[in-house]
Amino acid sequence: TRSGEVLPAENNAGVDFKFNKADGTTAYQYFMIKITAAANNKKDVWLQMAEFGFGTSEVFLNSTPLAYTILGGTRWDASGESLNKLFDGNDGTKWGNGIEESADYGKDGKGAYAIFKTSRPVAPTYYKLVTGTDNAQWNHRNWKDYRIYGIAETDESKITRESEGWVMLDDKHVTEEVLPDKN
């Protein structure tokens, strides 16, 4: 668990985070992100993030790029800020998602989340987040508290938010706004 990690305030801020719960050797192919709080902690909050991606030495050594397939989540339709934008490799797009304080930011199974599959099993050692395209104009939409999970399930049809077997790989509880309000 991490708190108070301040990142450089730069435009189009991209930041690498090392996993704090994963062992770095167990490979998974299915993953879930649950966002449990936004930066401003107010009602009717919009969350956004431009890009997410895993890093591991295997990714760099393997000539085939890692691809992501969305299996479920909030706002994964074809809208302009849909979930597929989080994995499209373009930091000019973003996943925008509304969440209300009454939903307890996902702690009780509600709130924003993403379930996705990687093109091959990986044992990620870090991940990168890139802030949204309009953070400088619309502040406090970055993720504040969130969790990342992996699951060793082989039957894709059985993978849901409520599935047994999710293993926590990272748990962030930030006391300050870690990701800068920069585009």
Coordinates of C-alpha atoms in Angstrom, one line a residue:
T1 CA 0.0 0.0 0.0
R2 CA 1.3 3.4 -0.9
S3 CA 0.5 6.9 0.3
G4 CA 1.9 10.4 -0.3
E5 CA 3.9 9.6 -3.4
V6 CA 4.1 12.8 -5.3
L7 CA 4.9 12.8 -9.0
P8 CA 6.3 15.5 -11.2
A9 CA 3.8 18.0 -12.5
E10 CA 4.3 17.9 -16.2
N11 CA 2.0 18.1 -19.2
N12 CA 0.8 14.8 -20.5
A13 CA 2.1 13.3 -17.3
G14 CA 3.0 9.6 -17.7
V15 CA 4.1 7.8 -14.6
D16 CA 5.4 4.3 -13.9
F17 CA 4.2 2.5 -10.7
K18 CA 5.8 -0.6 -9.3
F19 CA 3.3 -3.2 -8.1
N20 CA 3.2 -3.4 -4.3
K21 CA 1.3 -6.6 -3.8
A22 CA 2.3 -8.8 -6.8
D23 CA 5.2 -11.2 -6.6
G24 CA 6.5 -10.3 -10.0
T25 CA 6.7 -13.9 -11.1
T26 CA 3.1 -15.2 -11.2
A27 CA 1.6 -14.6 -14.7
Y28 CA -2.0 -13.8 -15.3
Q29 CA -4.0 -13.1 -18.5
Y30 CA -7.1 -11.6 -17.0
F31 CA -7.0 -8.4 -14.9
M32 CA -9.4 -5.9 -13.2
I33 CA -9.0 -2.3 -12.1
K34 CA -11.4 -0.9 -9.4
I35 CA -11.3 2.8 -8.8
T36 CA -12.4 3.4 -5.2
A37 CA -11.9 7.2 -5.0
A38 CA -11.4 10.2 -7.1
A39 CA -9.0 13.1 -6.4
N40 CA -11.6 15.5 -5.2
N41 CA -13.7 13.2 -3.0
K42 CA -17.0 15.0 -4.0
K43 CA -20.4 13.8 -5.1
D44 CA -21.0 13.3 -8.8
V45 CA -17.3 12.9 -9.7
W46 CA -16.0 12.4 -13.2
L47 CA -13.0 10.1 -13.4
Q48 CA -10.7 10.0 -16.3
M49 CA -7.4 8.5 -17.5
A50 CA -5.9 8.6 -20.9
E51 CA -3.8 5.4 -21.0
F52 CA -2.9 2.3 -18.9
G53 CA -0.3 -0.3 -19.8
F54 CA 1.7 -3.0 -18.1
G55 CA 5.4 -3.3 -18.1
T56 CA 7.6 -6.3 -17.5
S57 CA 11.0 -7.4 -18.8
E58 CA 9.2 -10.1 -20.8
V59 CA 7.3 -7.4 -22.7
F60 CA 10.5 -5.8 -23.8
L61 CA 12.2 -9.1 -24.7
N62 CA 9.2 -10.4 -26.6
S63 CA 8.9 -9.1 -30.1
T64 CA 5.1 -9.3 -30.1
P65 CA 3.5 -6.2 -28.5
L66 CA 1.1 -6.8 -25.6
A67 CA -2.5 -6.2 -26.6
Y68 CA -5.5 -5.6 -24.4
T69 CA -9.1 -6.9 -24.9
I70 CA -12.0 -5.4 -22.8
L71 CA -14.2 -8.0 -21.2
G72 CA -16.4 -5.7 -19.1
G73 CA -16.6 -2.6 -17.1
T74 CA -18.3 0.7 -16.7
R75 CA -18.9 2.8 -19.8
W76 CA -17.4 0.4 -22.3
D77 CA -19.8 1.3 -25.1
A78 CA -18.8 3.1 -28.2
S79 CA -19.0 6.6 -26.7
G80 CA -16.3 9.2 -27.2
E81 CA -14.8 8.4 -23.7
S82 CA -15.4 4.7 -23.6
L83 CA -13.3 2.1 -21.8
N84 CA -11.5 1.0 -25.0
K85 CA -9.8 4.5 -25.0
L86 CA -7.8 3.4 -21.9
F87 CA -6.0 0.8 -23.9
D88 CA -5.8 2.3 -27.4
G89 CA -2.2 3.5 -27.2
N90 CA -3.3 7.1 -27.9
D91 CA -2.8 9.6 -25.1
G92 CA -5.0 12.1 -27.0
T93 CA -8.1 10.0 -26.0
K94 CA -9.4 9.0 -22.6
W95 CA -11.7 6.8 -20.6
G96 CA -14.2 9.2 -18.9
N97 CA -16.5 7.8 -16.3
G98 CA -18.9 9.3 -13.8
I99 CA -19.2 8.0 -10.2
E100 CA -21.2 9.2 -7.3
E101 CA -20.1 9.3 -3.7
S102 CA -23.2 7.2 -2.7
A103 CA -21.7 4.4 -4.7
D104 CA -18.8 4.3 -2.1
Y105 CA -16.3 4.5 -5.0
G106 CA -16.5 0.8 -5.7
K107 CA -15.8 -0.5 -2.2
D108 CA -19.1 -2.3 -2.1
G109 CA -19.1 -3.6 -5.6
K110 CA -20.4 -0.4 -7.2
G111 CA -18.5 2.3 -9.0
A112 CA -16.0 2.4 -11.9
Y113 CA -14.1 -0.7 -12.9
A114 CA -12.5 -2.4 -15.9
I115 CA -12.0 -6.1 -16.6
F116 CA -9.6 -6.9 -19.4
K117 CA -7.5 -9.7 -21.0
T118 CA -3.9 -9.4 -22.2
S119 CA -2.9 -11.1 -25.4
R120 CA -0.7 -13.6 -23.5
P121 CA -0.1 -14.3 -19.8
V122 CA 2.2 -11.8 -18.1
A123 CA 3.7 -11.3 -14.7
P124 CA 3.7 -7.5 -14.7
T125 CA 6.2 -5.7 -12.6
Y126 CA 5.0 -2.1 -13.2
Y127 CA 2.3 -0.2 -15.0
K128 CA 1.9 3.2 -16.5
L129 CA -0.9 5.7 -16.2
V130 CA -1.3 8.8 -18.4
T131 CA -3.6 11.6 -17.3
G132 CA -6.6 12.7 -19.4
T133 CA -6.6 15.2 -22.2
D134 CA -8.3 18.0 -20.4
N135 CA -7.1 17.7 -16.8
A136 CA -5.7 21.2 -16.8
Q137 CA -9.2 22.6 -17.6
W138 CA -11.2 20.2 -15.5
N139 CA -9.2 19.4 -12.3
H140 CA -9.4 16.6 -9.8
R141 CA -10.6 13.8 -12.1
N142 CA -7.5 11.6 -11.6
W143 CA -7.8 8.3 -9.8
K144 CA -6.9 8.6 -6.2
D145 CA -7.6 5.2 -4.6
Y146 CA -7.7 2.1 -6.8
R147 CA -6.9 -1.5 -6.9
I148 CA -5.6 -3.8 -9.6
Y149 CA -6.3 -7.6 -9.6
G150 CA -5.3 -10.6 -11.6
I151 CA -7.1 -13.9 -11.8
A152 CA -5.8 -17.4 -12.9
E153 CA -9.2 -18.5 -14.3
T154 CA -9.0 -20.2 -17.7
D155 CA -12.7 -20.1 -18.6
E156 CA -13.3 -16.5 -19.8
S157 CA -17.1 -16.9 -19.5
K158 CA -16.7 -17.2 -15.8
I159 CA -14.8 -14.0 -15.3
T160 CA -16.9 -11.3 -13.7
R161 CA -16.4 -8.6 -11.1
E162 CA -17.8 -11.0 -8.5
S163 CA -15.6 -14.0 -9.5
E164 CA -13.9 -15.9 -6.8
G165 CA -10.1 -16.0 -7.1
W166 CA -9.2 -12.4 -7.9
V167 CA -5.7 -11.8 -6.5
M168 CA -4.8 -8.2 -5.5
L169 CA -1.7 -7.0 -7.3
D170 CA -1.7 -3.3 -6.3
D171 CA -3.6 -1.2 -3.7
K172 CA -3.2 2.5 -3.9
H173 CA -4.5 4.9 -1.1
V174 CA -3.1 8.3 -1.8
T175 CA -3.2 11.0 0.8
E176 CA -2.2 13.7 -1.8
E177 CA -3.1 14.1 -5.4
V178 CA -0.4 11.9 -6.9
L179 CA -1.2 12.4 -10.6
P180 CA -0.9 16.0 -11.5
D181 CA -3.8 18.1 -12.9
K182 CA -2.0 18.4 -16.2
N183 CA -3.0 17.3 -19.7

